[in-house]
mmCIF file of C-alpha atoms in Angstrom:
data_model
loop_
_atom_site.group_PDB
_atom_site.id
_atom_site.type_symbol
_atom_site.label_atom_id
_atom_site.label_comp_id
_atom_site.label_asym_id
_atom_site.label_seq_id
_atom_site.Cartn_x
_atom_site.Cartn_y
_atom_site.Cartn_z
ATOM 1 C CA MET A 6 0.000 0.000 0.000
ATOM 2 C CA ALA A 7 1.307 3.438 -0.923
ATOM 3 C CA SER A 8 1.991 5.923 1.846
ATOM 4 C CA SER A 9 1.584 9.166 -0.115
ATOM 5 C CA ASN A 10 -0.584 10.485 -2.898
ATOM 6 C CA ARG A 11 0.537 12.858 -5.645
ATOM 7 C CA ALA A 12 -2.269 15.128 -6.840
ATOM 8 C CA VAL A 13 -3.113 18.186 -8.943
ATOM 9 C CA THR A 14 -3.937 21.045 -6.567
ATOM 10 C CA PHE A 15 -5.356 24.533 -7.099
ATOM 11 C CA HIS A 16 -3.359 27.436 -5.671
ATOM 12 C CA ALA A 17 -4.642 30.477 -7.576
ATOM 13 C CA PRO A 18 -6.207 31.210 -10.959
ATOM 14 C CA LYS A 19 -3.955 29.670 -13.619
ATOM 15 C CA ASP A 20 -1.725 28.139 -10.941
ATOM 16 C CA MET A 21 -2.134 24.354 -10.781
ATOM 17 C CA ARG A 22 0.573 22.269 -9.105
ATOM 18 C CA VAL A 23 1.340 18.582 -8.655
ATOM 19 C CA GLU A 24 2.041 18.002 -4.960
ATOM 20 C CA SER A 25 2.298 15.146 -2.489
ATOM 21 C CA ARG A 26 -0.689 14.729 -0.190
ATOM 22 C CA ASP A 27 -1.585 12.234 2.517
ATOM 23 C CA PHE A 28 -2.816 8.851 1.353
ATOM 24 C CA PRO A 29 -6.636 8.906 1.536
ATOM 25 C CA LYS A 30 -8.472 7.290 4.433
ATOM 26 C CA LEU A 31 -11.957 5.783 4.733
ATOM 27 C CA GLN A 32 -13.130 9.028 6.270
ATOM 28 C CA MET A 33 -15.688 11.710 5.367
ATOM 29 C CA PRO A 34 -14.612 15.371 5.043
ATOM 30 C CA ASN A 35 -16.037 16.063 8.516
ATOM 31 C CA GLY A 36 -13.747 13.381 10.005
ATOM 32 C CA LYS A 37 -16.472 10.784 10.499
ATOM 33 C CA SER A 38 -15.502 7.189 9.727
ATOM 34 C CA ALA A 39 -16.787 5.889 6.367
ATOM 35 C CA PRO A 40 -17.025 2.082 6.492
ATOM 36 C CA HIS A 41 -19.274 2.354 3.420
ATOM 37 C CA GLY A 42 -16.371 3.746 1.329
ATOM 38 C CA VAL A 43 -13.499 2.481 -0.801
ATOM 39 C CA ILE A 44 -10.067 3.695 -1.876
ATOM 40 C CA LEU A 45 -9.357 3.741 -5.607
ATOM 41 C CA ARG A 46 -6.155 3.686 -7.591
ATOM 42 C CA LEU A 47 -6.923 6.107 -10.413
ATOM 43 C CA VAL A 48 -6.747 4.651 -13.908
ATOM 44 C CA ALA A 49 -8.119 7.668 -15.789
ATOM 45 C CA THR A 50 -8.968 11.149 -14.482
ATOM 46 C CA ASN A 51 -9.933 13.823 -16.958
ATOM 47 C CA ILE A 52 -9.624 17.585 -17.200
ATOM 48 C CA CYS A 53 -13.153 18.941 -17.651
ATOM 49 C CA GLY A 54 -14.390 22.222 -19.073
ATOM 50 C CA SER A 55 -15.863 22.848 -15.622
ATOM 51 C CA ASP A 56 -12.334 22.608 -14.220
ATOM 52 C CA LEU A 57 -11.476 25.564 -16.444
ATOM 53 C CA HIS A 58 -14.046 27.665 -14.555
ATOM 54 C CA ILE A 59 -11.900 27.014 -11.477
ATOM 55 C CA TYR A 60 -8.629 27.472 -13.366
ATOM 56 C CA ARG A 61 -9.720 30.891 -14.647
ATOM 57 C CA GLY A 62 -11.082 32.038 -11.299
ATOM 58 C CA SER A 63 -14.719 32.014 -12.364
ATOM 59 C CA PHE A 64 -15.690 29.419 -9.731
ATOM 60 C CA PRO A 65 -13.905 30.106 -6.410
ATOM 61 C CA VAL A 66 -12.418 27.161 -4.516
ATOM 62 C CA PRO A 67 -10.067 26.903 -1.511
ATOM 63 C CA GLU A 68 -6.327 27.066 -2.062
ATOM 64 C CA GLY A 69 -4.804 23.586 -2.014
ATOM 65 C CA MET A 70 -7.983 21.773 -3.120
ATOM 66 C CA VAL A 71 -7.342 18.547 -5.044
ATOM 67 C CA MET A 72 -8.875 18.899 -8.498
ATOM 68 C CA GLY A 73 -10.806 16.421 -10.595
ATOM 69 C CA HIS A 74 -14.375 15.130 -10.791
ATOM 70 C CA GLU A 75 -14.149 12.828 -13.853
ATOM 71 C CA ASN A 76 -12.673 9.689 -12.336
ATOM 72 C CA THR A 77 -12.271 6.020 -13.192
ATOM 73 C CA GLY A 78 -10.305 3.702 -10.952
ATOM 74 C CA GLU A 79 -9.485 0.290 -9.533
ATOM 75 C CA VAL A 80 -10.682 -0.632 -6.046
ATOM 76 C CA ILE A 81 -7.673 -1.274 -3.777
ATOM 77 C CA GLU A 82 -9.255 -0.981 -0.293
ATOM 78 C CA VAL A 83 -12.801 -1.867 0.732
ATOM 79 C CA GLY A 84 -14.626 -0.596 3.817
ATOM 80 C CA PRO A 85 -16.157 -3.192 6.142
ATOM 81 C CA ASP A 86 -19.735 -2.231 5.202
ATOM 82 C CA VAL A 87 -19.174 -2.572 1.436
ATOM 83 C CA GLU A 88 -20.851 -5.761 0.162
ATOM 84 C CA PHE A 89 -20.925 -5.647 -3.628
ATOM 85 C CA LEU A 90 -17.435 -4.493 -4.593
ATOM 86 C CA SER A 91 -14.079 -6.230 -4.274
ATOM 87 C CA GLU A 92 -10.437 -5.305 -4.588
ATOM 88 C CA GLY A 93 -9.454 -5.269 -8.241
ATOM 89 C CA ASP A 94 -12.846 -4.106 -9.572
ATOM 90 C CA LEU A 95 -12.652 -1.369 -12.230
ATOM 91 C CA VAL A 96 -15.295 1.303 -11.644
ATOM 92 C CA SER A 97 -16.581 4.633 -12.910
ATOM 93 C CA VAL A 98 -17.131 7.348 -10.277
ATOM 94 C CA PRO A 99 -20.130 9.641 -10.904
ATOM 95 C CA PHE A 100 -19.096 13.225 -10.200
ATOM 96 C CA ASN A 101 -22.183 13.680 -8.008
ATOM 97 C CA VAL A 102 -21.374 12.596 -4.444
ATOM 98 C CA ALA A 103 -24.593 10.892 -3.385
ATOM 99 C CA CYS A 104 -25.639 8.945 -0.291
ATOM 100 C CA GLY A 105 -28.243 6.648 -1.860
ATOM 101 C CA ARG A 106 -30.446 7.046 1.193
ATOM 102 C CA CYS A 107 -32.165 10.442 1.017
ATOM 103 C CA ARG A 108 -35.412 11.189 -0.800
ATOM 104 C CA ASN A 109 -33.693 12.560 -3.893
ATOM 105 C CA CYS A 110 -31.150 9.745 -4.225
ATOM 106 C CA ARG A 111 -33.908 7.147 -3.908
ATOM 107 C CA ALA A 112 -35.572 8.863 -6.868
ATOM 108 C CA ARG A 113 -32.265 8.675 -8.851
ATOM 109 C CA ARG A 114 -31.828 12.452 -8.480
ATOM 110 C CA THR A 115 -28.217 12.108 -7.385
ATOM 111 C CA ASP A 116 -27.489 15.629 -8.657
ATOM 112 C CA VAL A 117 -29.346 17.017 -5.634
ATOM 113 C CA CYS A 118 -28.419 14.633 -2.802
ATOM 114 C CA GLU A 119 -29.688 16.097 0.460
ATOM 115 C CA THR A 120 -26.966 14.823 2.806
ATOM 116 C CA THR A 121 -23.473 14.907 1.258
ATOM 117 C CA ASN A 122 -22.999 18.669 1.492
ATOM 118 C CA PRO A 123 -24.214 20.561 4.589
ATOM 119 C CA LYS A 124 -24.334 23.887 2.715
ATOM 120 C CA VAL A 125 -26.493 22.977 -0.295
ATOM 121 C CA ASP A 126 -28.266 19.914 -1.724
ATOM 122 C CA CYS A 127 -25.405 18.979 -4.065
ATOM 123 C CA GLY A 128 -22.074 17.243 -3.506
ATOM 124 C CA ALA A 129 -19.212 16.866 -5.997
ATOM 125 C CA TYR A 130 -15.573 15.818 -6.006
ATOM 126 C CA GLY A 131 -12.911 18.470 -6.540
ATOM 127 C CA PHE A 132 -15.408 21.300 -6.925
ATOM 128 C CA ASN A 133 -15.848 22.989 -3.545
ATOM 129 C CA LEU A 134 -19.179 21.240 -3.043
ATOM 130 C CA GLY A 135 -18.844 19.379 0.236
ATOM 131 C CA ASP A 136 -15.040 19.431 0.650
ATOM 132 C CA TYR A 137 -14.493 16.129 -1.182
ATOM 133 C CA ASP A 138 -11.021 15.740 -2.656
ATOM 134 C CA GLY A 139 -10.955 15.288 -6.399
ATOM 135 C CA GLY A 140 -9.388 12.459 -8.333
ATOM 136 C CA GLN A 141 -6.671 14.128 -10.396
ATOM 137 C CA ALA A 142 -4.353 12.128 -8.208
ATOM 138 C CA GLU A 143 -2.864 8.705 -7.750
ATOM 139 C CA TYR A 144 -5.517 7.631 -5.231
ATOM 140 C CA MET A 145 -8.911 8.841 -4.005
ATOM 141 C CA PHE A 146 -11.589 8.071 -1.415
ATOM 142 C CA VAL A 147 -15.181 7.391 -2.533
ATOM 143 C CA PRO A 148 -18.003 7.162 0.059
ATOM 144 C CA TYR A 149 -21.249 5.148 -0.275
ATOM 145 C CA ALA A 150 -19.417 2.900 -2.696
ATOM 146 C CA ASP A 151 -22.049 0.180 -3.158
ATOM 147 C CA PHE A 152 -24.546 2.797 -4.265
ATOM 148 C CA GLN A 153 -22.330 5.167 -6.215
ATOM 149 C CA LEU A 154 -19.822 3.167 -8.185
ATOM 150 C CA LEU A 155 -20.544 1.693 -11.607
ATOM 151 C CA LYS A 156 -18.579 -1.548 -11.966
ATOM 152 C CA PHE A 157 -17.487 -2.527 -15.468
ATOM 153 C CA PRO A 158 -18.583 -6.115 -16.138
ATOM 154 C CA ASP A 159 -15.315 -7.196 -17.766
ATOM 155 C CA LYS A 160 -12.069 -5.484 -16.776
ATOM 156 C CA ASP A 161 -10.090 -6.362 -19.916
ATOM 157 C CA GLN A 162 -12.946 -5.301 -22.185
ATOM 158 C CA ALA A 163 -13.237 -2.031 -20.278
ATOM 159 C CA MET A 164 -9.520 -1.260 -20.481
ATOM 160 C CA ALA A 165 -9.684 -1.748 -24.253
ATOM 161 C CA LYS A 166 -12.320 1.018 -24.396
ATOM 162 C CA ILE A 167 -11.097 3.084 -21.437
ATOM 163 C CA ARG A 168 -10.791 6.356 -23.396
ATOM 164 C CA GLU A 169 -14.538 6.290 -24.075
ATOM 165 C CA LEU A 170 -15.600 4.789 -20.741
ATOM 166 C CA ALA A 171 -13.581 7.452 -18.892
ATOM 167 C CA VAL A 172 -16.222 10.061 -19.789
ATOM 168 C CA LEU A 173 -19.050 8.145 -18.072
ATOM 169 C CA SER A 174 -18.169 9.957 -14.838
ATOM 170 C CA ASP A 175 -19.487 13.287 -16.122
ATOM 171 C CA ILE A 176 -19.459 14.693 -19.622
ATOM 172 C CA LEU A 177 -21.207 11.866 -21.493
ATOM 173 C CA PRO A 178 -24.166 11.567 -19.061
ATOM 174 C CA THR A 179 -24.196 15.371 -18.786
ATOM 175 C CA ALA A 180 -24.419 15.690 -22.559
ATOM 176 C CA PHE A 181 -27.141 13.036 -22.726
ATOM 177 C CA HIS A 182 -29.063 14.706 -19.891
ATOM 178 C CA GLY A 183 -29.160 17.988 -21.798
ATOM 179 C CA LEU A 184 -30.704 16.268 -24.800
ATOM 180 C CA MET A 185 -33.211 14.404 -22.644
ATOM 181 C CA GLU A 186 -34.283 17.640 -20.972
ATOM 182 C CA GLY A 187 -34.538 19.192 -24.421
ATOM 183 C CA GLY A 188 -36.807 16.382 -25.602
ATOM 184 C CA ALA A 189 -34.473 15.093 -28.317
ATOM 185 C CA LYS A 190 -35.607 11.909 -30.037
ATOM 186 C CA THR A 191 -35.582 10.152 -33.399
ATOM 187 C CA GLY A 192 -35.903 12.756 -36.152
ATOM 188 C CA SER A 193 -35.422 15.786 -33.873
ATOM 189 C CA THR A 194 -33.584 18.850 -35.085
ATOM 190 C CA VAL A 195 -31.011 19.835 -32.475
ATOM 191 C CA TYR A 196 -28.881 22.913 -31.773
ATOM 192 C CA ILE A 197 -25.875 22.428 -29.476
ATOM 193 C CA ALA A 198 -24.273 25.581 -28.044
ATOM 194 C CA GLY A 199 -20.580 24.860 -27.553
ATOM 195 C CA ALA A 200 -18.167 22.484 -29.330
ATOM 196 C CA GLY A 201 -16.072 21.726 -26.261
ATOM 197 C CA PRO A 202 -15.853 18.105 -25.038
ATOM 198 C CA VAL A 203 -19.375 18.171 -23.537
ATOM 199 C CA GLY A 204 -20.893 19.617 -26.710
ATOM 200 C CA ARG A 205 -19.025 17.048 -28.791
ATOM 201 C CA CYS A 206 -20.342 14.270 -26.532
ATOM 202 C CA ALA A 207 -23.803 15.752 -27.073
ATOM 203 C CA ALA A 208 -23.354 15.516 -30.829
ATOM 204 C CA ALA A 209 -22.414 11.833 -30.477
ATOM 205 C CA CYS A 210 -25.416 11.284 -28.173
ATOM 206 C CA ALA A 211 -27.727 12.996 -30.653
ATOM 207 C CA ARG A 212 -26.552 10.499 -33.270
ATOM 208 C CA LEU A 213 -27.277 7.654 -30.829
ATOM 209 C CA LEU A 214 -30.809 9.006 -30.310
ATOM 210 C CA GLY A 215 -31.447 9.243 -34.054
ATOM 211 C CA ALA A 216 -31.683 13.038 -34.304
ATOM 212 C CA SER A 217 -31.899 14.322 -37.866
ATOM 213 C CA CYS A 218 -30.134 17.672 -38.284
ATOM 214 C CA ILE A 219 -27.488 18.229 -35.578
ATOM 215 C CA ILE A 220 -26.135 21.791 -35.533
ATOM 216 C CA VAL A 221 -23.198 22.815 -33.331
ATOM 217 C CA GLY A 222 -22.287 26.462 -32.686
ATOM 218 C CA ASP A 223 -18.932 27.749 -31.412
ATOM 219 C CA HIS A 224 -16.353 30.499 -31.931
ATOM 220 C CA ASN A 225 -13.447 28.086 -32.223
ATOM 221 C CA LYS A 226 -12.808 27.058 -35.826
ATOM 222 C CA ASP A 227 -10.701 24.008 -34.939
ATOM 223 C CA ARG A 228 -13.453 22.606 -32.737
ATOM 224 C CA LEU A 229 -16.050 23.301 -35.430
ATOM 225 C CA GLU A 230 -13.909 21.521 -38.005
ATOM 226 C CA LEU A 231 -13.726 18.466 -35.745
ATOM 227 C CA VAL A 232 -17.508 18.148 -35.380
ATOM 228 C CA LYS A 233 -18.089 18.933 -39.068
ATOM 229 C CA ASN A 234 -15.767 16.081 -40.007
ATOM 230 C CA ASN A 235 -17.955 13.816 -37.884
ATOM 231 C CA GLY A 236 -21.247 14.519 -39.591
ATOM 232 C CA CYS A 237 -22.589 17.675 -37.905
ATOM 233 C CA GLU A 238 -23.672 20.986 -39.333
ATOM 234 C CA THR A 239 -21.788 23.919 -37.837
ATOM 235 C CA ILE A 240 -22.294 27.607 -37.106
ATOM 236 C CA ASP A 241 -19.364 29.944 -36.565
ATOM 237 C CA LEU A 242 -20.615 32.272 -33.840
ATOM 238 C CA SER A 243 -17.885 34.806 -34.573
ATOM 239 C CA GLN A 244 -19.755 35.679 -37.788
ATOM 240 C CA ASP A 245 -21.909 38.819 -37.660
ATOM 241 C CA ALA A 246 -25.308 37.249 -38.338
ATOM 242 C CA ALA A 247 -28.263 36.359 -36.138
ATOM 243 C CA LEU A 248 -28.150 32.784 -34.881
ATOM 244 C CA THR A 249 -31.688 32.109 -36.087
ATOM 245 C CA ASP A 250 -30.733 33.328 -39.580
ATOM 246 C CA GLN A 251 -27.772 30.951 -39.596
ATOM 247 C CA ILE A 252 -29.976 28.065 -38.448
ATOM 248 C CA GLU A 253 -32.476 28.899 -41.218
ATOM 249 C CA ALA A 254 -29.702 28.835 -43.809
ATOM 250 C CA ILE A 255 -28.988 25.229 -42.798
ATOM 251 C CA LEU A 256 -32.411 23.898 -41.866
ATOM 252 C CA GLY A 257 -34.834 25.980 -43.914
ATOM 253 C CA GLU A 258 -36.477 27.289 -40.765
ATOM 254 C CA PRO A 259 -35.036 29.515 -38.038
ATOM 255 C CA ARG A 260 -35.552 27.355 -34.956
ATOM 256 C CA VAL A 261 -34.990 23.770 -33.825
ATOM 257 C CA ASP A 262 -36.950 21.219 -31.812
ATOM 258 C CA CYS A 263 -34.302 21.027 -29.101
ATOM 259 C CA ALA A 264 -31.575 23.503 -28.121
ATOM 260 C CA VAL A 265 -29.062 22.980 -25.313
ATOM 261 C CA ASP A 266 -26.540 25.331 -23.705
ATOM 262 C CA TYR A 267 -23.357 23.449 -22.827
ATOM 263 C CA VAL A 268 -21.306 26.631 -22.291
ATOM 264 C CA GLY A 269 -22.248 28.362 -19.034
ATOM 265 C CA THR A 270 -21.222 31.687 -17.559
ATOM 266 C CA GLU A 271 -18.163 32.179 -19.753
ATOM 267 C CA ALA A 272 -20.197 32.439 -22.960
ATOM 268 C CA HIS A 273 -19.441 35.138 -25.532
ATOM 269 C CA GLY A 274 -21.678 37.137 -27.852
ATOM 270 C CA LEU A 275 -22.147 36.934 -31.615
ATOM 271 C CA GLY A 276 -20.078 38.709 -34.244
ATOM 272 C CA PRO A 277 -18.247 41.839 -33.083
ATOM 273 C CA GLN A 278 -19.326 41.119 -29.486
ATOM 274 C CA ALA A 279 -17.651 37.696 -29.578
ATOM 275 C CA GLU A 280 -14.611 38.990 -27.703
ATOM 276 C CA ASP A 281 -16.693 40.095 -24.710
ATOM 277 C CA MET A 282 -17.900 37.640 -22.074
ATOM 278 C CA ASP A 283 -21.675 37.761 -21.669
ATOM 279 C CA PRO A 284 -22.721 35.289 -18.943
ATOM 280 C CA ALA A 285 -26.391 35.215 -19.960
ATOM 281 C CA TYR A 286 -25.746 35.036 -23.674
ATOM 282 C CA ALA A 287 -25.806 31.270 -24.153
ATOM 283 C CA ILE A 288 -29.034 30.887 -22.158
ATOM 284 C CA ASN A 289 -30.832 33.560 -24.170
ATOM 285 C CA GLN A 290 -29.371 32.129 -27.379
ATOM 286 C CA VAL A 291 -30.750 28.625 -26.870
ATOM 287 C CA ILE A 292 -34.135 29.904 -25.632
ATOM 288 C CA ASP A 293 -34.459 32.005 -28.785
ATOM 289 C CA ALA A 294 -33.308 29.133 -31.021
ATOM 290 C CA THR A 295 -35.970 26.733 -29.669
ATOM 291 C CA ARG A 296 -39.229 26.535 -31.636
ATOM 292 C CA ALA A 297 -42.594 27.210 -30.001
ATOM 293 C CA GLY A 298 -43.553 24.044 -28.139
ATOM 294 C CA GLY A 299 -39.976 22.772 -28.151
ATOM 295 C CA ALA A 300 -37.690 22.390 -25.170
ATOM 296 C CA THR A 301 -34.443 23.912 -23.934
ATOM 297 C CA GLY A 302 -31.709 22.486 -21.720
ATOM 298 C CA VAL A 303 -29.333 24.708 -19.732
ATOM 299 C CA ILE A 304 -26.477 22.425 -18.711
ATOM 300 C CA GLY A 305 -23.530 24.859 -18.662
ATOM 301 C CA VAL A 306 -22.372 25.877 -15.169
ATOM 302 C CA TYR A 307 -24.060 28.994 -13.762
ATOM 303 C CA GLY A 308 -23.655 30.622 -10.382
ATOM 304 C CA PRO A 309 -21.976 33.632 -8.774
ATOM 305 C CA ASP A 310 -19.084 34.564 -11.065
ATOM 306 C CA PRO A 311 -16.441 37.015 -9.793
ATOM 307 C CA LEU A 312 -15.227 37.558 -13.376
ATOM 308 C CA ALA A 313 -18.589 38.858 -14.621
ATOM 309 C CA LYS A 314 -18.859 42.556 -15.472
ATOM 310 C CA SER A 315 -21.998 43.537 -13.569
ATOM 311 C CA LYS A 316 -22.480 43.282 -9.804
ATOM 312 C CA ALA A 317 -25.718 41.324 -10.320
ATOM 313 C CA GLU A 318 -23.986 38.730 -12.489
ATOM 314 C CA GLN A 319 -21.091 38.498 -10.033
ATOM 315 C CA GLU A 320 -23.736 37.546 -7.459
ATOM 316 C CA GLY A 321 -25.338 35.003 -9.804
ATOM 317 C CA THR A 322 -28.315 37.020 -11.099
ATOM 318 C CA TYR A 323 -28.619 36.985 -14.900
ATOM 319 C CA PRO A 324 -30.863 38.913 -17.324
ATOM 320 C CA ILE A 325 -32.966 36.245 -19.048
ATOM 321 C CA ASP A 326 -35.237 37.118 -21.992
ATOM 322 C CA PHE A 327 -38.155 35.222 -20.489
ATOM 323 C CA GLY A 328 -40.762 37.738 -21.577
ATOM 324 C CA LYS A 329 -40.043 37.101 -25.249
ATOM 325 C CA ALA A 330 -39.972 33.343 -24.720
ATOM 326 C CA TRP A 331 -43.151 33.003 -22.668
ATOM 327 C CA ILE A 332 -45.474 33.100 -25.671
ATOM 328 C CA LYS A 333 -43.765 29.984 -27.068
ATOM 329 C CA SER A 334 -44.914 27.898 -24.041
ATOM 330 C CA PRO A 335 -41.312 27.073 -23.289
ATOM 331 C CA ARG A 336 -40.018 24.108 -21.343
ATOM 332 C CA ILE A 337 -36.654 25.048 -19.845
ATOM 333 C CA THR A 338 -34.673 22.759 -17.548
ATOM 334 C CA ALA A 339 -31.348 23.571 -15.921
ATOM 335 C CA GLY A 340 -28.843 22.099 -13.506
ATOM 336 C CA GLN A 341 -26.312 19.335 -13.095
ATOM 337 C CA ALA A 342 -26.887 15.891 -14.539
ATOM 338 C CA PRO A 343 -27.939 12.986 -12.303
ATOM 339 C CA VAL A 344 -25.146 10.799 -13.668
ATOM 340 C CA MET A 345 -26.512 7.565 -12.225
ATOM 341 C CA HIS A 346 -29.731 8.072 -14.175
ATOM 342 C CA TYR A 347 -27.847 7.408 -17.421
ATOM 343 C CA ASN A 348 -24.374 5.948 -16.890
ATOM 344 C CA ARG A 349 -25.189 2.228 -16.967
ATOM 345 C CA GLU A 350 -27.127 2.461 -20.228
ATOM 346 C CA LEU A 351 -24.423 4.616 -21.834
ATOM 347 C CA MET A 352 -21.777 2.134 -20.658
ATOM 348 C CA MET A 353 -23.612 -0.640 -22.471
ATOM 349 C CA ALA A 354 -23.892 1.480 -25.617
ATOM 350 C CA ILE A 355 -20.109 1.953 -25.593
ATOM 351 C CA LEU A 356 -19.311 -1.685 -24.817
ATOM 352 C CA TRP A 357 -21.546 -2.847 -27.682
ATOM 353 C CA ASP A 358 -20.126 -0.306 -30.169
ATOM 354 C CA ARG A 359 -23.336 1.683 -30.537
ATOM 355 C CA MET A 360 -21.520 5.054 -30.311
ATOM 356 C CA PRO A 361 -18.945 4.944 -33.129
ATOM 357 C CA TYR A 362 -18.775 8.748 -33.314
ATOM 358 C CA LEU A 363 -17.859 9.208 -29.648
ATOM 359 C CA SER A 364 -14.143 8.465 -29.901
ATOM 360 C CA PRO A 365 -13.404 10.675 -32.942
ATOM 361 C CA MET A 366 -15.568 13.457 -31.461
ATOM 362 C CA LEU A 367 -13.696 13.347 -28.149
ATOM 363 C CA ASN A 368 -10.226 13.420 -29.725
ATOM 364 C CA THR A 369 -8.592 12.275 -26.484
ATOM 365 C CA LYS A 370 -4.978 12.832 -25.469
ATOM 366 C CA VAL A 371 -3.561 10.768 -22.608
ATOM 367 C CA ILE A 372 -1.026 12.553 -20.390
ATOM 368 C CA SER A 373 0.884 11.888 -17.183
ATOM 369 C CA LEU A 374 0.084 13.497 -13.838
ATOM 370 C CA ASP A 375 3.151 15.724 -14.139
ATOM 371 C CA GLU A 376 1.903 17.066 -17.472
ATOM 372 C CA ALA A 377 -1.444 18.174 -16.008
ATOM 373 C CA PRO A 378 -0.582 21.829 -15.190
ATOM 374 C CA GLU A 379 0.648 22.401 -18.738
ATOM 375 C CA ALA A 380 -2.422 20.603 -20.118
ATOM 376 C CA TYR A 381 -4.678 22.996 -18.190
ATOM 377 C CA ALA A 382 -2.974 25.940 -19.898
ATOM 378 C CA THR A 383 -3.258 24.278 -23.306
ATOM 379 C CA PHE A 384 -6.902 23.306 -22.802
ATOM 380 C CA ASP A 385 -7.642 26.908 -21.816
ATOM 381 C CA THR A 386 -6.667 28.019 -25.351
ATOM 382 C CA GLY A 387 -9.611 26.094 -26.816
ATOM 383 C CA VAL A 388 -7.772 23.229 -28.503
ATOM 384 C CA PRO A 389 -10.106 20.476 -29.811
ATOM 385 C CA LEU A 390 -8.775 17.845 -27.395
ATOM 386 C CA LYS A 391 -9.994 15.966 -24.337
ATOM 387 C CA PHE A 392 -7.164 15.473 -21.841
ATOM 388 C CA ILE A 393 -7.135 12.219 -19.858
ATOM 389 C CA ILE A 394 -4.615 11.987 -17.023
ATOM 390 C CA ASP A 395 -3.115 8.506 -16.539
ATOM 391 C CA PRO A 396 -1.453 8.685 -13.097
ATOM 392 C CA HIS A 397 -0.018 5.157 -13.133
ATOM 393 C CA GLY A 398 0.709 4.581 -16.827
ATOM 394 C CA LEU A 399 -2.066 1.979 -17.173
ATOM 395 C CA ILE A 400 -3.848 3.138 -20.346
ATOM 396 C CA PRO A 401 -2.824 1.232 -23.504
ATOM 397 C CA ALA A 402 -1.157 3.360 -26.199
#
């Protein structure tokens, strides 16, 4: 058993460091013993677009916090109350920390667990939501393991597809959740705001669901080229034209059945305003792009943002064009994804090769733990990559 634990830690905006920390214990953040928990050796731990909110200073976290909420690992220590997991099992860790016992967890609403964070009904690893250490590390502690962890049925089969299965912890279920909340189904026309890794997962999920016209909007030409090469229509949001006009040029009508915001508070405007951050822009964009009677998903991270220009937006209050949307009888759903509502089914879709567009859409790059700080800086430039940290050199080339 190792005695220390090297991890990626946050020190200040744009200052990530790899440092040695104590080896994790079967213990909750409040010090209470956690016999229901396990210790994992991390096999894959990804850098997420949400991590960039922290990296840029948009989402405040404590100095020294261990980063990482997209985690896949091997069980190496099992608490005495754990019955259904064994040492050596390979598991996916949903980013929602959930007890499995409260009213919301019992309804599979693990995004709003009532017990794992005393400050708000939401717990998460490496995100200042309950003081749970993240998994961009060699080892991590996971509580309520029997409930939370998704065990892969065949370890060798899983390792052969680990680059795809590594996104079951967050961005693939998050992408799928946005489409579900937007009512996407066979034949739907879909607009996806953002061609980052979550938006690209959404494009792959839309293909899985049988959507017809899948349109992805972004300012980054390299990201747009990647999704275009994988069968999507694209809109360059840096062009000075109304989004609905650009949708009409593709679709023949200005609005879609389902529109989803995968961007969040760091969205930018259209055309000449594209250089200026407008935290409410993506929300208003997708509401406007949704047809009357359609549905809109708001999956990008929103909350108090110290980088926003106005005091109201810094406090988490955003100007939403609800008055214009009301007449369309809108259905708008927002919030984090309940990962456990989708991850098993998506795992099976990957294992049975039903998502052939996922891997080329993701465009993964595997890196070492020591390369993580540099990867954060590179990812922040908008490159069309998904960085997967391999702390122990276990991922096949």
